[in-house]
C-alpha positions as a Markdown table, in Angstrom:
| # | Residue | x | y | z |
|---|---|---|---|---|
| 1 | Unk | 35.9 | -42.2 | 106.9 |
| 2 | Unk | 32.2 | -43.2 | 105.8 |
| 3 | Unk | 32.0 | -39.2 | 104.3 |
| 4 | Unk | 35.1 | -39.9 | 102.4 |
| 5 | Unk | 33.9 | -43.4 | 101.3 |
| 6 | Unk | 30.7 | -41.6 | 99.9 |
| 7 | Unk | 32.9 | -38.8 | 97.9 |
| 8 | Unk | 35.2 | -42.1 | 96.6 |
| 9 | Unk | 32.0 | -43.7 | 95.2 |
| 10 | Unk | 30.3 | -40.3 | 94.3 |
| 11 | Unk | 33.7 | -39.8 | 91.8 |
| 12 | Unk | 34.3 | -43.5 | 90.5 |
| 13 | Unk | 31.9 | -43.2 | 87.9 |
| 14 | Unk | 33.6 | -39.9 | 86.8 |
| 15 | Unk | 37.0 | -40.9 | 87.0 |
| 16 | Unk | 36.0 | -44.4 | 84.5 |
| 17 | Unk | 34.4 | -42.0 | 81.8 |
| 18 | Unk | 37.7 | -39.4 | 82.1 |
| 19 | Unk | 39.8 | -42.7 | 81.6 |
| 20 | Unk | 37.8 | -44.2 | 78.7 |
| 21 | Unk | 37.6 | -41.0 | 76.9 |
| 22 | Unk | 41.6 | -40.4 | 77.3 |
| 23 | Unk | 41.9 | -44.3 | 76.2 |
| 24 | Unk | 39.7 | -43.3 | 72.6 |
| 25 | Unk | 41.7 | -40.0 | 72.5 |
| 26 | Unk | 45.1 | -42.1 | 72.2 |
| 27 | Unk | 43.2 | -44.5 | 70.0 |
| 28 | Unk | 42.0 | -42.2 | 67.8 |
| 29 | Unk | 45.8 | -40.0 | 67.5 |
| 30 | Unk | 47.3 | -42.7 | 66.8 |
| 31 | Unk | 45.4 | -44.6 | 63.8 |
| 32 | Unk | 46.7 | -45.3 | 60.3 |
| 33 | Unk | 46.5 | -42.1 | 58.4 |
| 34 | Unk | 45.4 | -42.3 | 54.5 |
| 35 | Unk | 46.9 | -40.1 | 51.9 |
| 36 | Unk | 44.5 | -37.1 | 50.5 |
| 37 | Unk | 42.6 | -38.0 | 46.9 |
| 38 | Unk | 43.5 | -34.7 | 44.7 |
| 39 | Unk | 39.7 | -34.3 | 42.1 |
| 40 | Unk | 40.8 | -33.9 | 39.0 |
| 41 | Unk | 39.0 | -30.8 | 36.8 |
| 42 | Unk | 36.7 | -31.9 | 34.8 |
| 43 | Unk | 37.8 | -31.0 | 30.8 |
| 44 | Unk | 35.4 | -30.8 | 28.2 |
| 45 | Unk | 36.1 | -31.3 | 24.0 |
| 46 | Unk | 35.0 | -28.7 | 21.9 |
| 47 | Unk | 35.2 | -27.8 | 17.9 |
| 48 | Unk | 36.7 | -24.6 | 17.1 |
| 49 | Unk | 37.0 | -21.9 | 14.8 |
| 50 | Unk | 39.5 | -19.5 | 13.7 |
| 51 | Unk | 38.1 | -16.3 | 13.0 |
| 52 | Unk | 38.7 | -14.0 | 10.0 |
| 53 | Unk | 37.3 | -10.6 | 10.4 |
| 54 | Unk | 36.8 | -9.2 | 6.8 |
| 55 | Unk | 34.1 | -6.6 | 4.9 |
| 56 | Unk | 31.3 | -8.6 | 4.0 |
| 57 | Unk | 27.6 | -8.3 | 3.0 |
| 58 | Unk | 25.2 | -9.3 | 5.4 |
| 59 | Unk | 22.1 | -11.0 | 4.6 |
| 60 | Unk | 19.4 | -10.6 | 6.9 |
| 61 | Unk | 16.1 | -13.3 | 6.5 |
| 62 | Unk | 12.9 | -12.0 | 5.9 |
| 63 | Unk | 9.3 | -13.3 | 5.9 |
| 64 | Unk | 6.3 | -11.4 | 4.0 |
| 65 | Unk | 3.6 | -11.8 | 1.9 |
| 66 | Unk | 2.5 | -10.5 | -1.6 |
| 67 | Unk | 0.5 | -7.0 | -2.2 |
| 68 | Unk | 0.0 | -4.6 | -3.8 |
| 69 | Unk | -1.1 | -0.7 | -3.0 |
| 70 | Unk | -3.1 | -0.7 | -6.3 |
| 71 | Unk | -5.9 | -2.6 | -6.2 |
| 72 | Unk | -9.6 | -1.6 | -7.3 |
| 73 | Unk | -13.2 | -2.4 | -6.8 |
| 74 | Unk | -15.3 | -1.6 | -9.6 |
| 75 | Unk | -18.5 | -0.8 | -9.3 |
| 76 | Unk | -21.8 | 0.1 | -11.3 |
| 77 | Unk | -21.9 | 3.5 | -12.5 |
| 78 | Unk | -25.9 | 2.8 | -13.7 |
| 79 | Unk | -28.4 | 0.9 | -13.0 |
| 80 | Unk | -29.2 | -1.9 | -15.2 |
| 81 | Unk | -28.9 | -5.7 | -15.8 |
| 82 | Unk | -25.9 | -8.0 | -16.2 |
| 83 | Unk | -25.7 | -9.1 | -19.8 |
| 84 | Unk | -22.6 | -10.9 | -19.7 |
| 85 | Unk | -20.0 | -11.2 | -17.2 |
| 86 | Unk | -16.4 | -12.3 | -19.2 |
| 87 | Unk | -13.7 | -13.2 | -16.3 |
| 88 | Unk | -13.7 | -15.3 | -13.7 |
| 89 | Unk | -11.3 | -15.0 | -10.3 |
| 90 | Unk | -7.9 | -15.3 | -10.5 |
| 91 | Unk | -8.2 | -14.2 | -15.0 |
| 92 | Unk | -5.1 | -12.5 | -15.8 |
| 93 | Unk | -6.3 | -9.3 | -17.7 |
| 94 | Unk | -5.2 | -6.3 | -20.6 |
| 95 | Unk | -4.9 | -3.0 | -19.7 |
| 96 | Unk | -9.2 | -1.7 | -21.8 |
| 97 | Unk | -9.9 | -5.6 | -22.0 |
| 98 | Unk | -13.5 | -5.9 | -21.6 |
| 99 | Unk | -14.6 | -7.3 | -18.3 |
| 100 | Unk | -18.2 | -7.3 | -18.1 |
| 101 | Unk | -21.1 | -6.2 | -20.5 |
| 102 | Unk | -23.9 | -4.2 | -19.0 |
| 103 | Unk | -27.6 | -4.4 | -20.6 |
| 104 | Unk | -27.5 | -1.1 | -22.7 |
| 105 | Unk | -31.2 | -1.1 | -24.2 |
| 106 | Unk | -32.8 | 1.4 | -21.4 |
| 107 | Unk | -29.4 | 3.8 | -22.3 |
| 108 | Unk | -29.9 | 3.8 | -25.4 |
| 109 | Unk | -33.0 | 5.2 | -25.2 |
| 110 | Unk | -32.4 | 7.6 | -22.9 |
| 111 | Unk | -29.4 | 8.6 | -25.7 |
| 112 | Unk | -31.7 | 9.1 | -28.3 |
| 113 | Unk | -34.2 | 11.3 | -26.1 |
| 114 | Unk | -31.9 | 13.3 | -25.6 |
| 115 | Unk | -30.4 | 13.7 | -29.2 |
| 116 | Unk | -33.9 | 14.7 | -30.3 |
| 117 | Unk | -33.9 | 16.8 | -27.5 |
| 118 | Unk | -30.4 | 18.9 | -28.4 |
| 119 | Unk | -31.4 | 18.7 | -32.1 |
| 120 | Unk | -34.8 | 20.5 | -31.4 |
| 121 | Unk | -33.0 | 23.2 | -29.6 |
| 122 | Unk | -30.6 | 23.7 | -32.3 |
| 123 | Unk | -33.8 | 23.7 | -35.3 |
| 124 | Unk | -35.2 | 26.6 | -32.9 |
| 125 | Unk | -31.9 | 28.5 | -32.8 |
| 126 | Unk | -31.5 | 28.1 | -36.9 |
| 127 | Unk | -35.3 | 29.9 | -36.7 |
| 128 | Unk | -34.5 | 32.7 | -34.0 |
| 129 | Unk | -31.0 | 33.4 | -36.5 |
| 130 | Unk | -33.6 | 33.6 | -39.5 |
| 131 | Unk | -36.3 | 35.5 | -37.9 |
| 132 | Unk | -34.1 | 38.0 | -37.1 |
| 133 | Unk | -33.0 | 38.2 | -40.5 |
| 134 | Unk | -36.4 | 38.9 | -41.3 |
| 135 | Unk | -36.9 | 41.3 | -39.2 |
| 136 | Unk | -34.0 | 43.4 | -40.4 |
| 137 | Unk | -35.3 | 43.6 | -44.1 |
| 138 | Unk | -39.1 | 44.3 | -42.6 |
| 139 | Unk | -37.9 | 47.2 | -40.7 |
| 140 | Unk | -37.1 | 49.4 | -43.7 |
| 141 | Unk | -40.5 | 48.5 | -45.2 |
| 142 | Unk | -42.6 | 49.2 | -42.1 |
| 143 | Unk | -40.1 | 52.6 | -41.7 |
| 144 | Unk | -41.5 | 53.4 | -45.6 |
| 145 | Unk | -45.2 | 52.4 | -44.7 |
| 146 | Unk | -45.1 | 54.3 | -41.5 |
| 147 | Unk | -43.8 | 57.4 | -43.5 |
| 148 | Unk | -46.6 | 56.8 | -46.4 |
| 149 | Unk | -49.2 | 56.6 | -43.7 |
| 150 | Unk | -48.2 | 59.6 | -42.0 |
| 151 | Unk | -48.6 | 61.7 | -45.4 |
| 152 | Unk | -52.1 | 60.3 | -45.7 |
| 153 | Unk | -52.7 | 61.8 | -42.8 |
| 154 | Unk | -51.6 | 65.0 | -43.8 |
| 155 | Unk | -53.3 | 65.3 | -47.2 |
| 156 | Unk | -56.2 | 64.0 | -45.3 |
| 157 | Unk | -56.4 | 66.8 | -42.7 |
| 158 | Unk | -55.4 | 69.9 | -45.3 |
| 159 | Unk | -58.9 | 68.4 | -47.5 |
| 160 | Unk | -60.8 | 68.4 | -44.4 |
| 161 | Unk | -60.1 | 71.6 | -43.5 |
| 162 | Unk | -61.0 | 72.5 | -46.9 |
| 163 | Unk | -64.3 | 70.7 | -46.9 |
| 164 | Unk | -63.4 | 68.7 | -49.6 |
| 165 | Unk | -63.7 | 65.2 | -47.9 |
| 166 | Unk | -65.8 | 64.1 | -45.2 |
| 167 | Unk | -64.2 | 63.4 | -41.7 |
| 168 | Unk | -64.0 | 59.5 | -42.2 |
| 169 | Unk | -61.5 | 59.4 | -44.3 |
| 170 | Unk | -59.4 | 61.7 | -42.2 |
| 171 | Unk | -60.2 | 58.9 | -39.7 |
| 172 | Unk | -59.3 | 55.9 | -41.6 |
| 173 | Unk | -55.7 | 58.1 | -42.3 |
| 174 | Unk | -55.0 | 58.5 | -38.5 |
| 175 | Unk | -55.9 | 54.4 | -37.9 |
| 176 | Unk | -53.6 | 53.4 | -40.9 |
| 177 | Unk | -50.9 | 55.5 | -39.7 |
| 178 | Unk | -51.5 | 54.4 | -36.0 |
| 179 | Unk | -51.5 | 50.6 | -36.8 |
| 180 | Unk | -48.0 | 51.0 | -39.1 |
| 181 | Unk | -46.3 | 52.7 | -36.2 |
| 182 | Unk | -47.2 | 49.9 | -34.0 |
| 183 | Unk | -45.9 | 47.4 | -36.2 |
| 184 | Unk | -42.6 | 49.4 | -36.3 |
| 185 | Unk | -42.5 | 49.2 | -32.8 |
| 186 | Unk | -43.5 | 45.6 | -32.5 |
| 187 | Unk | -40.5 | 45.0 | -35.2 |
| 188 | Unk | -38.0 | 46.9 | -33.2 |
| 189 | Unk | -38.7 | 45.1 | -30.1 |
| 190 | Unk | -38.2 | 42.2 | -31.5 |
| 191 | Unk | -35.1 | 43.0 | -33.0 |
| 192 | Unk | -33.8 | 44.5 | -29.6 |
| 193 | Unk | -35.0 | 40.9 | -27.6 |
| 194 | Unk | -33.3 | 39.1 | -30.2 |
| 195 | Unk | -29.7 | 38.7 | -28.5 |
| 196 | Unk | -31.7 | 37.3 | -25.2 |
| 197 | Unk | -33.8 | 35.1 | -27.2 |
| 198 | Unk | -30.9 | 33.7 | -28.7 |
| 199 | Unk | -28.9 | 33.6 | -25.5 |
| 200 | Unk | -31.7 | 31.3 | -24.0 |
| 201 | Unk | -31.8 | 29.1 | -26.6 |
| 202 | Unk | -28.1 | 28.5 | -26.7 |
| 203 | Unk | -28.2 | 28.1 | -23.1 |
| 204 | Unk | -30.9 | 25.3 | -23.5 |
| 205 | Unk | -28.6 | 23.8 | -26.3 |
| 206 | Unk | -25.7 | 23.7 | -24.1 |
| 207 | Unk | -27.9 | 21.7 | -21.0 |
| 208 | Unk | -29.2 | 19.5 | -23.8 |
| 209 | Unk | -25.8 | 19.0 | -25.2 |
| 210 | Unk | -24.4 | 18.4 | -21.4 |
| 211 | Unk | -27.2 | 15.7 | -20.9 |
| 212 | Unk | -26.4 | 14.4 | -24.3 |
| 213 | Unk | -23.0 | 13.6 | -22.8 |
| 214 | Unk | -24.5 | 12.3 | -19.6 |
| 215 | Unk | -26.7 | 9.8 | -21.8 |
| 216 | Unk | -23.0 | 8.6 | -24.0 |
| 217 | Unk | -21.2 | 8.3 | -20.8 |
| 218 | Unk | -23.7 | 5.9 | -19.3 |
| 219 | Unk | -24.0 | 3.8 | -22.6 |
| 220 | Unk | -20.2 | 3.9 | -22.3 |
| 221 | Unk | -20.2 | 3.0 | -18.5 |
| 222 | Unk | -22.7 | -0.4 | -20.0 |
| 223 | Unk | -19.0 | -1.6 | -21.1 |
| 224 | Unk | -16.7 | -2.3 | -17.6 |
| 225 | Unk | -12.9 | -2.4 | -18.5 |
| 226 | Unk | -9.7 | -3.2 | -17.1 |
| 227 | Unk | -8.0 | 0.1 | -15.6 |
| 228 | Unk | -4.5 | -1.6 | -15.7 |
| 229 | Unk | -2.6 | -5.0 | -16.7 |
| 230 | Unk | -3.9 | -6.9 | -13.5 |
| 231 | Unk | -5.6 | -9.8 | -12.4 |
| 232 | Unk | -9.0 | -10.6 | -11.0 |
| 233 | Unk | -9.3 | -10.7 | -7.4 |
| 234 | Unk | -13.3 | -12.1 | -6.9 |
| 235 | Unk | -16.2 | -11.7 | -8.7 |
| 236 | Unk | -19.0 | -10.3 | -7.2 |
| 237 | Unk | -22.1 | -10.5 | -10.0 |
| 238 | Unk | -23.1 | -13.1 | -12.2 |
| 239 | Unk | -25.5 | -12.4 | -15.4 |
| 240 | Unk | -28.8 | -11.7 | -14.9 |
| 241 | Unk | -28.5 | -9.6 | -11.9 |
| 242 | Unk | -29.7 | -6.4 | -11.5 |
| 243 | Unk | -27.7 | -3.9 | -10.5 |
| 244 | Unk | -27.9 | -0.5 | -8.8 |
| 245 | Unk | -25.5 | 2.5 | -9.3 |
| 246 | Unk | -22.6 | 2.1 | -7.1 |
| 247 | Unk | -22.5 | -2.1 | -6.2 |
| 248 | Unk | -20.0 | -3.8 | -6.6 |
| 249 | Unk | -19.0 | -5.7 | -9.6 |
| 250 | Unk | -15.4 | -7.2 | -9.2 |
| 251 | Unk | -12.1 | -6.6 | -8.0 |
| 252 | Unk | -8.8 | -6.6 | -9.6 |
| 253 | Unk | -5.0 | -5.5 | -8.2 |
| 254 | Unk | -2.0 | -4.4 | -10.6 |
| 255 | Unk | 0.4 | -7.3 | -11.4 |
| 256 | Unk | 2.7 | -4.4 | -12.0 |
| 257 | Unk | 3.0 | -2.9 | -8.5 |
| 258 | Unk | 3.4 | -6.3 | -6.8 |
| 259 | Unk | 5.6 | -6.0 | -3.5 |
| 260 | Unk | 6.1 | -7.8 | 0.0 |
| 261 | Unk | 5.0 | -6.7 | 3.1 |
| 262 | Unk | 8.0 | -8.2 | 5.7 |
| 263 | Unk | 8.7 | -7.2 | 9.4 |
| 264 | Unk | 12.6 | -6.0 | 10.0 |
| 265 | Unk | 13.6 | -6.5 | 13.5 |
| 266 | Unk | 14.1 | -3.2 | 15.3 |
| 267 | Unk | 17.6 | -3.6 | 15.7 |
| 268 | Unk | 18.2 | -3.6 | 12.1 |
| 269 | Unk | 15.8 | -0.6 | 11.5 |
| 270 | Unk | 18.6 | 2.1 | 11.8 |
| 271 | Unk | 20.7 | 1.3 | 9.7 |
| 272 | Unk | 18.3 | 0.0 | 6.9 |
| 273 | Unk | 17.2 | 3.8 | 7.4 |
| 274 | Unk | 20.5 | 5.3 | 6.7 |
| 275 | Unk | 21.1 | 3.4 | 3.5 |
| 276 | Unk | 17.6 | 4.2 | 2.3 |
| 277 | Unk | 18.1 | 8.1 | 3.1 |
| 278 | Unk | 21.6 | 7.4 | 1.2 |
| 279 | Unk | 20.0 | 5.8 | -1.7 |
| 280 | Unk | 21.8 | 2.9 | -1.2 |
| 281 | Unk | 20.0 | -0.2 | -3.4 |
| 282 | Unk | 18.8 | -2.9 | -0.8 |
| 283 | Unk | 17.8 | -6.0 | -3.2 |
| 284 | Unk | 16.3 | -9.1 | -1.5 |
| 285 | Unk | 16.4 | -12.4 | -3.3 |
| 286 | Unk | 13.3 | -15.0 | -3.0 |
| 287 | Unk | 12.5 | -18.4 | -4.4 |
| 288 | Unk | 8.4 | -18.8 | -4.7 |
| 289 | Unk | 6.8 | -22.2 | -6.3 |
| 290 | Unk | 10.2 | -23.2 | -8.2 |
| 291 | Unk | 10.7 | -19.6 | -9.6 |
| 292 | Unk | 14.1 | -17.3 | -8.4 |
| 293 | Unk | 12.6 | -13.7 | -7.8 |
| 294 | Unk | 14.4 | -10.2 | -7.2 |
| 295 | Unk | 13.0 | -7.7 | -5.0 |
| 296 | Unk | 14.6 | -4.1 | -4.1 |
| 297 | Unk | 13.6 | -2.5 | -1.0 |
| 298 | Unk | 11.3 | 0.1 | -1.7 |
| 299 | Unk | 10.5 | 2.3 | 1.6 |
| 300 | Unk | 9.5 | 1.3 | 5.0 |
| 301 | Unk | 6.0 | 1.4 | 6.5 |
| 302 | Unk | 4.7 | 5.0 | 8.3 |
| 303 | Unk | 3.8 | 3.4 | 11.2 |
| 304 | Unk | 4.6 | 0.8 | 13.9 |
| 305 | Unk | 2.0 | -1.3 | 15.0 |
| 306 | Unk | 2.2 | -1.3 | 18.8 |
| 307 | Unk | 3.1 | -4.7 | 20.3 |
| 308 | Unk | 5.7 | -4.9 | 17.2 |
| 309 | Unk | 9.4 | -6.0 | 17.0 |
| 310 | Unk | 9.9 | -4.2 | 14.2 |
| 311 | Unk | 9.0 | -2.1 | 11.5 |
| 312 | Unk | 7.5 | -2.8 | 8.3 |
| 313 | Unk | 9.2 | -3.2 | 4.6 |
| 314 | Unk | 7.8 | -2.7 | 1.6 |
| 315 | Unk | 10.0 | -4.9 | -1.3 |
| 316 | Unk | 8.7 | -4.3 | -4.8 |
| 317 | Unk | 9.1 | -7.2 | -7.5 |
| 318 | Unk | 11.9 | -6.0 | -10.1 |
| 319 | Unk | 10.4 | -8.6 | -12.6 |
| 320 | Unk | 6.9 | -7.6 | -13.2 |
| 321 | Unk | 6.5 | -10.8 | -16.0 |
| 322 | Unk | 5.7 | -12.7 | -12.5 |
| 323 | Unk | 2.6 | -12.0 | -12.3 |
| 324 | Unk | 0.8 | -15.1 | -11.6 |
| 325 | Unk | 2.3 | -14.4 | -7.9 |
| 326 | Unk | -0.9 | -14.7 | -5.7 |
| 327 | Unk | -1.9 | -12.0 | -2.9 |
| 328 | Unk | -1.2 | -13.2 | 0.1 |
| 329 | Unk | 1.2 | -15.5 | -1.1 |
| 330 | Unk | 4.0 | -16.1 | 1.7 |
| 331 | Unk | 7.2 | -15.8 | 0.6 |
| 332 | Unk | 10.4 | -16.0 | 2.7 |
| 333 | Unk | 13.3 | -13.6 | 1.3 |
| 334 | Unk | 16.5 | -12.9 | 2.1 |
| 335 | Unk | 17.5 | -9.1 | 2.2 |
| 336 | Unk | 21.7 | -8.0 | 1.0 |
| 337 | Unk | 22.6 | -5.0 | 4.0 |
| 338 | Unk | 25.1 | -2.6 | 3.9 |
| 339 | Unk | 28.6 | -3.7 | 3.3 |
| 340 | Unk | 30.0 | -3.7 | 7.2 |
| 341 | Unk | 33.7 | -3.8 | 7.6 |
| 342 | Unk | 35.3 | -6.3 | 10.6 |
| 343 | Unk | 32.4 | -8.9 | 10.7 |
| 344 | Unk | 32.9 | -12.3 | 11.6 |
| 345 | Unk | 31.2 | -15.4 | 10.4 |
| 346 | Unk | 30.7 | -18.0 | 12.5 |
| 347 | Unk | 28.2 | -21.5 | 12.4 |
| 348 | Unk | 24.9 | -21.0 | 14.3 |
| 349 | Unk | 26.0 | -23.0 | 17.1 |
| 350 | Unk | 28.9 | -20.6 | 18.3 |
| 351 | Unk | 25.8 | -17.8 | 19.7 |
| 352 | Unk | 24.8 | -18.5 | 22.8 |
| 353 | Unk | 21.8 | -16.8 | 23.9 |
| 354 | Unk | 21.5 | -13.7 | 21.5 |
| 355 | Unk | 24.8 | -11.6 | 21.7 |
| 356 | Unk | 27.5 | -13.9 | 23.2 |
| 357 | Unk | 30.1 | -16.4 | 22.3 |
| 358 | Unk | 32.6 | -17.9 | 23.7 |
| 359 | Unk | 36.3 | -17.8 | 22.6 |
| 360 | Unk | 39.1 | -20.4 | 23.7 |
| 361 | Unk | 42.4 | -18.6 | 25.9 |
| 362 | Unk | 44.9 | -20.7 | 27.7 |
| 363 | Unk | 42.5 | -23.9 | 27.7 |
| 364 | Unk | 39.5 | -22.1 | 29.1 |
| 365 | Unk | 36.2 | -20.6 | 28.0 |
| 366 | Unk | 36.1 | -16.7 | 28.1 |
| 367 | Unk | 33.1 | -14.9 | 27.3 |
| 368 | Unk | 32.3 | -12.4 | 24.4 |
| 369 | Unk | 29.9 | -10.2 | 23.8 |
| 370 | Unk | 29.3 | -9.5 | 20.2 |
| 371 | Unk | 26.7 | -7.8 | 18.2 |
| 372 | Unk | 24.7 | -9.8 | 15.0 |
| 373 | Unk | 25.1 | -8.4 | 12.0 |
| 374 | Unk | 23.3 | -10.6 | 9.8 |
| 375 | Unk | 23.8 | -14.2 | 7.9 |
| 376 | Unk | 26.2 | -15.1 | 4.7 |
| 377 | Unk | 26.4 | -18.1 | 3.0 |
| 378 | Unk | 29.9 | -20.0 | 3.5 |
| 379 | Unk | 31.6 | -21.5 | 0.9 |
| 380 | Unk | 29.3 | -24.7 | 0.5 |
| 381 | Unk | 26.7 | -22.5 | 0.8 |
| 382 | Unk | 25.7 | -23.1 | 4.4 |
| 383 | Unk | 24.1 | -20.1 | 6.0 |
| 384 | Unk | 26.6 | -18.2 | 8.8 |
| 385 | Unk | 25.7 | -15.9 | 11.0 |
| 386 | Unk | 27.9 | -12.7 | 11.4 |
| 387 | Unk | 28.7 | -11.0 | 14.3 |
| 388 | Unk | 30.5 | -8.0 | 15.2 |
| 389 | Unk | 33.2 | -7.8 | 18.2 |
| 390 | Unk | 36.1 | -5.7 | 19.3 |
| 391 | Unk | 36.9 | -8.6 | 21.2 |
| 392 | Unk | 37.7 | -11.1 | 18.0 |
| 393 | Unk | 40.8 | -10.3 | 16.2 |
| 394 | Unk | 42.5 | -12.2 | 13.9 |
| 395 | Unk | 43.2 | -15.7 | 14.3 |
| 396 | Unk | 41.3 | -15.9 | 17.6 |
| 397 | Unk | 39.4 | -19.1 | 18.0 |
| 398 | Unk | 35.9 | -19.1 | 18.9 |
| 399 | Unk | 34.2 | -22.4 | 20.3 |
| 400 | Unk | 31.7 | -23.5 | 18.2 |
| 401 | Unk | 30.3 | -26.3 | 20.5 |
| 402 | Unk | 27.3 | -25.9 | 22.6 |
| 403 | Unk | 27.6 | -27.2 | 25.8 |
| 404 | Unk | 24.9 | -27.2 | 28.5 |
| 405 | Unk | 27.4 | -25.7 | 31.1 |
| 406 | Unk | 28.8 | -23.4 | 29.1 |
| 407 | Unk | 30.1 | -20.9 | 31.5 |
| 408 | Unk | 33.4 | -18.4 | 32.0 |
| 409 | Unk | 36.5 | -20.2 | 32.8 |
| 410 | Unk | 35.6 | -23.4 | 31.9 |
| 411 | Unk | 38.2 | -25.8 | 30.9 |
| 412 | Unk | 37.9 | -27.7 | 27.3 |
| 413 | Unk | 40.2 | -28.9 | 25.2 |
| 414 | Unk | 40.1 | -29.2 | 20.9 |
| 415 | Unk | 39.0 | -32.1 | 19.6 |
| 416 | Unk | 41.9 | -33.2 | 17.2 |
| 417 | Unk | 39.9 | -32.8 | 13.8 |
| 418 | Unk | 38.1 | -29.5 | 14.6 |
């Protein structure tokens, strides 16, 4: 009895916690039940659009600034001083106007040295051609002598073999005769050397002649002129300096060959390319202080700065009467592409991220992926971009909302005046 007493007590506490749990069981099964809450989807308004896929234009945006590949630095071809210096920076200029006025004195002179110089040469070749003349008549005379002399000599040696003059004058015979044949020779050789005293001479004319030139060029080179239509760049001189040959005067670019410098993304690159090797005009409208301007792409740059999204385009100015256009000048422009055949336009706010939009099927949002072609103006002139799919047909709409959650499969419903 007392070991069963112990096991009874050893178990109450058991048999109470087995009892209260059963109790909270029954409790528990058998309380009011509530009826499940269904959560309703979430739908969100959006504006749409209804596409229209048609051939259109694109226009792709460009930013640039003015230049020009013809653009000169004159410089001193002499030395002198600055007379008079006759445009300032930023002068619009003729084609020979006169820009700046060197000091011409010291040239001058130098001129006229060497026109002395050339005219002395030429006196000396008038004597050489008379000379010669001379000494063309003198040679029959000095033949005649020679012959005379030589018959002296003969009489004289048949008397002095006859005793019938002393031997002097046979003497003075032979030394006449001697002397007249060496003026004969003397007169032939000069008539031989003749040609190559001539031949110097004329050579000496023609280096005085060539530094006669030298001397008119420089005098010319005194006067600096405009190479081209252009406009002064910057002025480097002022008068009263001293210059040396070679430093710098002024600079001035051709308003003629004005163009724009702009970046084309890379992904337009290709097919700019095609239409260029197809000679297919590529004309970008700008609008620069008030003024409309046309531009036709001209060729693209030879090489790709590294770090660059794109490649360079050259855009020259069809209308060269602009010519007050600044270098440097920004100008934003907007290029017309390629005709492209299916393109869609739709408001900036349809793209999300760079290449996808969203179109509306059965209430929900499904995903697009479409390819951007370029902008075009919409009938109030508001720019659209275009975008290329073969996921958009006719009639589809495309949400034009952009919603922070945008995501596949969301729900949304039209607003009623989209």
């Amino acid at each position: 009895m007392p070991a069963r007493g112990k096991v009874v007590k050893i178990a109450s506490p058991f048999i109470i916690l087995l009892v209260a749990v059963a109790i909270f069981a029954g409790l528990f099964q058998s309380r009011p039940t509530k009826p499940a809450v269904s959560k309703k989807e979430t739908v969100w308004r959006v504006a749409v659009t209804q596409v229209d896929p048609r051939p259109r234009r694109p226009m792709l945006p460009l930013y640039g600034r003015i230049e020009t590949p013809r653009s000169s630095k004159l410089r001193a071809a002499i030395t002198a001083d600055v007379q008079e210096v006759k445009v300032e920076e930023g002068d619009l200029v003729r084609r020979g106007q006169l820009l700046v006025q060197l000091d011409e004195q010291e040239v001058k002179l130098e001129w006229m040295q060497r026109q002395a110089d050339l005219k002395e040469i030429e006196a000396f070749i008038a004597s050489e051609k008379v000379r010669h003349t001379h000494d063309l008549k003198a040679l029959k005379h000095e033949k005649s002598l020679l012959a005379l002399s030589r018959r002296a000599v003969e009489r004289a040696e048949i008397l002095e073999q006859r005793k019938l003059t002393p031997r002097s004058v046979l003497d003075e015979a032979q030394q006449a005769a001697g002397r007249q044949a060496l003026e004969l020779n003397n007169r032939l050789l000069a008539i031989d050397d003749h040609q190559a005293r001539l031949a110097q001479l004329k050579a000496r004319q023609l280096r005085a002649q060539a530094l006669l030139d030298q001397a008119k060029l420089d005098l010319e080179r005194t006067r600096i002129t405009s190479p081209y239509t252009g406009r002064i760049a910057s002025v480097a001189i002022a008068a009263g300096d001293r210059v040396q040959s070679g430093d710098e005067l002024l600079e001035i670019y051709d308003t003629d060959a004005l163009e724009v410098r702009a970046q084309i993304p890379s992904s337009y690159a290709g097919q700019i390319r095609k239409a260029l090797a197809q000679n297919v005009p590529l004309r970008a409208a700008a609008k620069v202080d008030g003024s409309a301007l046309l531009f036709s792409l001209d060729r693209l740059a030879g090489r790709v700065e590294r770090g660059s999204g794109g490649v360079d385009a050259l855009l020259k100015l069809k209308k060269p009467e602009h010519a007050a256009l600044p270098l440097g000048n920004f100008v934003e422009l907007r290029l017309q592409l390629p005709l492209a055949e299916d393109v869609v336009m739709l408001p900036f706010e349809a793209i999300y991220g760079l290449d996808r939009v969203y179109k509306l099927v059965g209430g929900r949002m499904q995903a697009v992926a479409v390819e951007r072609i370029g902008e075009y103006p919409d009938k109030e002139g508001q720019i659209q971009v275009l975008v290329k799919s073969p996921q958009l047909g006719e009639n589809d709409q495309v949400i034009t909302t952009q919603l922070p959650n945008a995501m596949e499969g969301l729900r949304v419903e039209v607003v009623a005046d989209s």
